[in-house]
Each structure stands twice: as C-alpha cells, then as structure tokens.
mmCIF file of C-alpha atoms in Angstrom:
data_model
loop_
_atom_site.group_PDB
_atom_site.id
_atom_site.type_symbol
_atom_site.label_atom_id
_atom_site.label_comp_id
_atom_site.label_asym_id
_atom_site.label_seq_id
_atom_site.Cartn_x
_atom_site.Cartn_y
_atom_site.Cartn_z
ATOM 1 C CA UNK A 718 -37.380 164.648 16.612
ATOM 2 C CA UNK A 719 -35.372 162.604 19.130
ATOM 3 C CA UNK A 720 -37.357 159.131 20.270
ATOM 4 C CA UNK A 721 -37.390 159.803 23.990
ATOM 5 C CA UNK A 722 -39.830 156.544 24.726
ATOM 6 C CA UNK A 723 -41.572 153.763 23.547
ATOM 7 C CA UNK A 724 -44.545 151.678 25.032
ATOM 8 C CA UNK A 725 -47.292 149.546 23.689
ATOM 9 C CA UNK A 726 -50.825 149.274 25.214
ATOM 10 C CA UNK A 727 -52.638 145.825 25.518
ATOM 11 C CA UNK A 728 -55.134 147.075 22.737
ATOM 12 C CA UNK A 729 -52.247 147.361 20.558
ATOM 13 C CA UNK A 730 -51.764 150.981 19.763
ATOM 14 C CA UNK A 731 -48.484 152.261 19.574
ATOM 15 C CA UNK A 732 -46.744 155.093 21.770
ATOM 16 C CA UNK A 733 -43.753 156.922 20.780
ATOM 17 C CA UNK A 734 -42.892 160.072 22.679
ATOM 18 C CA UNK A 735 -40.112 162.256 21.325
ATOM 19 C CA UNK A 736 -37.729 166.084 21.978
ATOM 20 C CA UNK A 737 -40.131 168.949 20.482
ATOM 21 C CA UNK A 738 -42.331 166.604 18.614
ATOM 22 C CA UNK A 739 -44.788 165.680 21.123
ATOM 23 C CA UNK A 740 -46.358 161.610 21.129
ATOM 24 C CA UNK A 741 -47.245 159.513 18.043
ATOM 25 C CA UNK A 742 -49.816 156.976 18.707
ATOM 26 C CA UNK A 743 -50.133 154.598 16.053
ATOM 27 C CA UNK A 744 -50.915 150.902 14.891
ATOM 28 C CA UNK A 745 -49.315 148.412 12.849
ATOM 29 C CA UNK A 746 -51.117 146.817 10.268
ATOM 30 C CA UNK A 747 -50.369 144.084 7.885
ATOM 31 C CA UNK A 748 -48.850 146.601 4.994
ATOM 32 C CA UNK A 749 -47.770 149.199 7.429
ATOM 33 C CA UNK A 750 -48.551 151.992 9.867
ATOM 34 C CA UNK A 751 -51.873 153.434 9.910
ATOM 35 C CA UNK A 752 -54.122 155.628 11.915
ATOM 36 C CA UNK A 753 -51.074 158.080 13.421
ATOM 37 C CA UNK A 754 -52.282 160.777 15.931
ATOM 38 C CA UNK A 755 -49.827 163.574 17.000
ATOM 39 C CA UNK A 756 -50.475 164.140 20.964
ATOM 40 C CA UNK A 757 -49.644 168.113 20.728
ATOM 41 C CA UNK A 758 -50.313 170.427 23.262
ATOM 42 C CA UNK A 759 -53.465 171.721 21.453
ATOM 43 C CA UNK A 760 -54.948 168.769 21.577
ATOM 44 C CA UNK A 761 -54.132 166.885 24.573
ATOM 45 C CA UNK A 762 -53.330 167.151 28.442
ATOM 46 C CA UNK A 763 -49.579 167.515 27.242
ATOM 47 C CA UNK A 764 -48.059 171.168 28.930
ATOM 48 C CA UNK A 765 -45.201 170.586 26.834
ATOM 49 C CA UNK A 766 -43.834 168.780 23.071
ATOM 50 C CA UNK A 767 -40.724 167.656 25.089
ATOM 51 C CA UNK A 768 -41.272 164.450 26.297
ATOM 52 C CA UNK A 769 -38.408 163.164 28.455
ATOM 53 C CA UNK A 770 -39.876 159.942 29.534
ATOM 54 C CA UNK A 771 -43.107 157.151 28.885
ATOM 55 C CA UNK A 772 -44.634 155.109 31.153
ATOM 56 C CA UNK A 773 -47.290 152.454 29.546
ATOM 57 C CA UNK A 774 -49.757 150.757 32.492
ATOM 58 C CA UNK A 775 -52.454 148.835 30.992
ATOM 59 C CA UNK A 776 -53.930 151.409 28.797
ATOM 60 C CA UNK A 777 -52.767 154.317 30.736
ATOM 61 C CA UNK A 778 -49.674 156.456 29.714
ATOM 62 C CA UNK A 779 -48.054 158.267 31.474
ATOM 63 C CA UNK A 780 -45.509 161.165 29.912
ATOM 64 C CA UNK A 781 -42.705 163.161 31.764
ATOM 65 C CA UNK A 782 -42.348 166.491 30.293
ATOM 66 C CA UNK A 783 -39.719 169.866 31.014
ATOM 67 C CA UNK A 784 -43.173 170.980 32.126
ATOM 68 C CA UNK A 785 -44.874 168.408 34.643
ATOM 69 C CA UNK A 786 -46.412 164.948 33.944
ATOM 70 C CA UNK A 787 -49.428 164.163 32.021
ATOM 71 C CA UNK A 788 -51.427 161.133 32.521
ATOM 72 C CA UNK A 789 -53.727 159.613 30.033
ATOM 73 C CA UNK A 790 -56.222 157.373 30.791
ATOM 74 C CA UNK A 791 -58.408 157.244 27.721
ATOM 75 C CA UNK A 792 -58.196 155.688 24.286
ATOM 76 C CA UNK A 793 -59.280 159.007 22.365
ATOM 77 C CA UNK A 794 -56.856 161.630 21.956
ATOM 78 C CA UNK A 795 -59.194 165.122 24.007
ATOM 79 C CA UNK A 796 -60.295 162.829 26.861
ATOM 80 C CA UNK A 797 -59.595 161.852 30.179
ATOM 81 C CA UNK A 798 -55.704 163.695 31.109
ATOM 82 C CA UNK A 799 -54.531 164.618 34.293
ATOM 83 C CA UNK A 800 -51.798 167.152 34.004
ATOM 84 C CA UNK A 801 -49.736 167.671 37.154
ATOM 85 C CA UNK A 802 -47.630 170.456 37.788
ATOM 86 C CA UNK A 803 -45.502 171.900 40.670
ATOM 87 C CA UNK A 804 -48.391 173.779 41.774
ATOM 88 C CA UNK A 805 -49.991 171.055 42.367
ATOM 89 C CA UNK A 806 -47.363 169.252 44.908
ATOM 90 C CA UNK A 807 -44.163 167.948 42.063
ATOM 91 C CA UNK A 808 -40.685 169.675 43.243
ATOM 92 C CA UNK A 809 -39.691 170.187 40.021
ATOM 93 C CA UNK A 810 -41.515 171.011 36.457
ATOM 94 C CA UNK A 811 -38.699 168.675 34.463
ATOM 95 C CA UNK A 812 -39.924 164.894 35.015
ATOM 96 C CA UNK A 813 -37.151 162.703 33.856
ATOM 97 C CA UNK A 814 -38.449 159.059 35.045
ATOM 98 C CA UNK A 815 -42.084 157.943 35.672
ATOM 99 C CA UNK A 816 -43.310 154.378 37.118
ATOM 100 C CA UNK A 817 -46.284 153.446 38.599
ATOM 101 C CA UNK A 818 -46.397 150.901 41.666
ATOM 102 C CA UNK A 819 -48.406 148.022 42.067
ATOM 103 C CA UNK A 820 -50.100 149.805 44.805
ATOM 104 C CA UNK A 821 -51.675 152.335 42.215
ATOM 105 C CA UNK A 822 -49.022 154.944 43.483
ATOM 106 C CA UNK A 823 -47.237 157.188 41.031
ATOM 107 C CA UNK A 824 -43.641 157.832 41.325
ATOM 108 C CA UNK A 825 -41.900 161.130 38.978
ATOM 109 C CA UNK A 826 -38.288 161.415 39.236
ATOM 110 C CA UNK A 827 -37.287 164.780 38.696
ATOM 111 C CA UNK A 828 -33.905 167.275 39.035
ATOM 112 C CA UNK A 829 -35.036 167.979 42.687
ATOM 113 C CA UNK A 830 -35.785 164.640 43.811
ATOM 114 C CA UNK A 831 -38.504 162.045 43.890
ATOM 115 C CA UNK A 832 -42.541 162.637 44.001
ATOM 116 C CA UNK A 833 -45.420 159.679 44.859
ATOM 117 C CA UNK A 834 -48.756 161.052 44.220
ATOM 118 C CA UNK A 835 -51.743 158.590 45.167
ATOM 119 C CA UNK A 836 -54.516 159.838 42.974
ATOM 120 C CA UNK A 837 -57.237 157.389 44.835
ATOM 121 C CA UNK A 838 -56.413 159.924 47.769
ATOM 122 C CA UNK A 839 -54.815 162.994 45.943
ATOM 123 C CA UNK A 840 -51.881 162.582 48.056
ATOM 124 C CA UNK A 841 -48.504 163.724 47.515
ATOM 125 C CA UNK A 842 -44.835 162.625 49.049
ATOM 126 C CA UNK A 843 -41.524 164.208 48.420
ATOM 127 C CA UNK A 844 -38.239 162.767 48.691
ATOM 128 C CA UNK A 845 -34.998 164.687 48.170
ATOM 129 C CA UNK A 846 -31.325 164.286 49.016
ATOM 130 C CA UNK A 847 -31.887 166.807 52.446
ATOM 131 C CA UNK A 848 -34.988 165.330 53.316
ATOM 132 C CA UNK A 849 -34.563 161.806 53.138
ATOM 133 C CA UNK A 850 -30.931 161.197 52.356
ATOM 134 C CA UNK A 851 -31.308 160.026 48.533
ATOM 135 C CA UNK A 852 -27.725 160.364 46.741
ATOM 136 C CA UNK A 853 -28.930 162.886 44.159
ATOM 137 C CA UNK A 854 -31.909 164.718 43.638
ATOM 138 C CA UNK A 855 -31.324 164.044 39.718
ATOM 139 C CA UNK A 856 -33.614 160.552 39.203
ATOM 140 C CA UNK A 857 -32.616 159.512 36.399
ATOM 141 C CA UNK A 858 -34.499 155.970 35.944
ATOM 142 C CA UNK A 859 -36.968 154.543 38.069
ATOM 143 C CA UNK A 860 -38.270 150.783 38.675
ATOM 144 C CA UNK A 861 -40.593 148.965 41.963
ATOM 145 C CA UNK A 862 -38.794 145.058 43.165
ATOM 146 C CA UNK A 863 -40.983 142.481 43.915
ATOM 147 C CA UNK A 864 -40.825 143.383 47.563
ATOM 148 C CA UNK A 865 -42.566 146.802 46.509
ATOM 149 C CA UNK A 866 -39.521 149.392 47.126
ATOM 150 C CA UNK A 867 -39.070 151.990 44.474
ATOM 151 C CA UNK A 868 -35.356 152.326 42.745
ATOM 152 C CA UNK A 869 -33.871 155.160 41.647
ATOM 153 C CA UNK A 870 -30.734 155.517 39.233
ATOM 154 C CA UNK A 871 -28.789 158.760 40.065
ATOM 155 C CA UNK A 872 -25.647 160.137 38.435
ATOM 156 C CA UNK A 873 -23.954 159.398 41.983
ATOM 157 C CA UNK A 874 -25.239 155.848 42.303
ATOM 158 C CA UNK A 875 -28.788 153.965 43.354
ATOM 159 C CA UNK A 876 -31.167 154.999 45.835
ATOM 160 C CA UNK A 877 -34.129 152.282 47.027
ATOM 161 C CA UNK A 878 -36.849 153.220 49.009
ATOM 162 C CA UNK A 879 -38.826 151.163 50.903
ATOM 163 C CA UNK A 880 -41.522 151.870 53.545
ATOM 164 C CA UNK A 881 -40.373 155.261 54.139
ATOM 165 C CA UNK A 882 -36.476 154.404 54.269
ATOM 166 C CA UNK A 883 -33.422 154.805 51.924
ATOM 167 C CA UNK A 884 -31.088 152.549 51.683
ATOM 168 C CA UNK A 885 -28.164 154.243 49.148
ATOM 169 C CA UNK A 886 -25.953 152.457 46.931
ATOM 170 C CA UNK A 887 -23.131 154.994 45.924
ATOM 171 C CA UNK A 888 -21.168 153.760 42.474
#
C-alpha cells in the first residue's frame, strides 16, 4: 500500500499509516522489526483503511481518513479511540491534514474547509472559504507558529488564522 504518514511516539513505537492498508505500529530492535500490529477497522477506532494523513502528539495519534478522523490515545491497539465524523460537527468525511495546537485544540483540514474541535469542551469551529474568507476549502497541509496561528497550505496559496482572523497569502 502507499505510505501516506510516518510518526514516532516518545516510547518508541513506530507509526506508519498507508492507502487501503490501514496503520502499522511497530518497533525497531537491534536485528530488525518486531512486534507489528495492523490498525484495521476491525480492530481499532479506524472508520476507514485509507489513511490520508498522521499526526503523532506525545503518545497520541491522530489519523485522517476518506471517512473522518480517529484519535488514539492508548498504547494497546482496542482501547481508548475517538472517532469523529461529520455527524458529529467535521464539514467533510475526507480529512487530508491533522495538527494539534499547543492549546490542546485539534485542527482537520478537509475538502470543505478547516475544523478545531476542543475535546476538553467538546467544541467545534468551522472555517471555510464563504465563511471566513480562506483561499480554498481544500487544506492541504497544516502547521501552528510560535505566535499560536494555525497555517493552512491550499492549492490556491496559504491561509493563517489567528484569533479568529485570516490573513491569505495567494501564490
């Protein structure tokens, strides 16, 4: 399958998230790799094998899928996801970017626009090109600055938010 993402954790495992195959965890080991484990579906808070992005915080992971986002907050494979969904506040089910801000806020890009959810307080935010002037609802890439604002790489150029404001870049 195509590698989509890669991220370590500070305990050392291994993420790899690929196109149809789901996430390999894994660690390295002195003559190779050793203990694999296939996040599937079945067995995890995944709603979908096609993994377009990673996101590693700590020991939290956090996946981008053509079907929501799943976050992971556990070590063991069953335990501890939180699957989000457009149901549940996203605009869109594909989730091509994911970061999380040093305020504990999640940010999904998607191919309608941009999504915080604040899981301390369950809260969502939207943020689309009608709504809040981005240049593209497409987010390609996302990253926070120092001063906190949240970037977003479109096809038609760079979008920063920053306490409720966008400031555009067009290319």
């Amino acid at each position: 399958y195509e590698i989509t993402g890669i991220g370590t954790s500070r305990n050392g495992l291994t993420f790899v998230s690929t196109m149809g195959g789901g996430v390999e965890r894994f660690t390295r080991e002195v003559d190779g790799v050793s203990g694999a484990t296939q996040y599937d579906t079945n067995w995890s808070g995944l709603a979908s094998m096609h993994i377009l992005c990673l996101h590693m915080d700590d020991t939290v992971q956090a996946y981008g899928t053509t079907k929501g986002v799943a976050i992971h907050y556990s070590e063991f494979t069953k335990w501890n996801w939180l699957t989000l969904l457009p149901e549940m506040g996203l605009n869109a089910d594909t989730v091509i970017s994911v970061v999380r801000g040093s305020d504990r806020r999640w940010w999904f890009g998607t191919t309608r626009g941009l999504n915080s959810y604040d899981e301390d307080r369950y809260e969502w935010g939207s943020y689309t090109l009608h709504s809040h002037g981005l240049l593209n609802d497409s987010i390609l890439h996302l990253a926070e600055d120092t001063d906190g604002a949240i970037w977003m790489a479109t096809p038609r150029g760079l979008s920063r938010l920053q306490d409720g404001q966008v400031t555009n870049y067009p290319k």
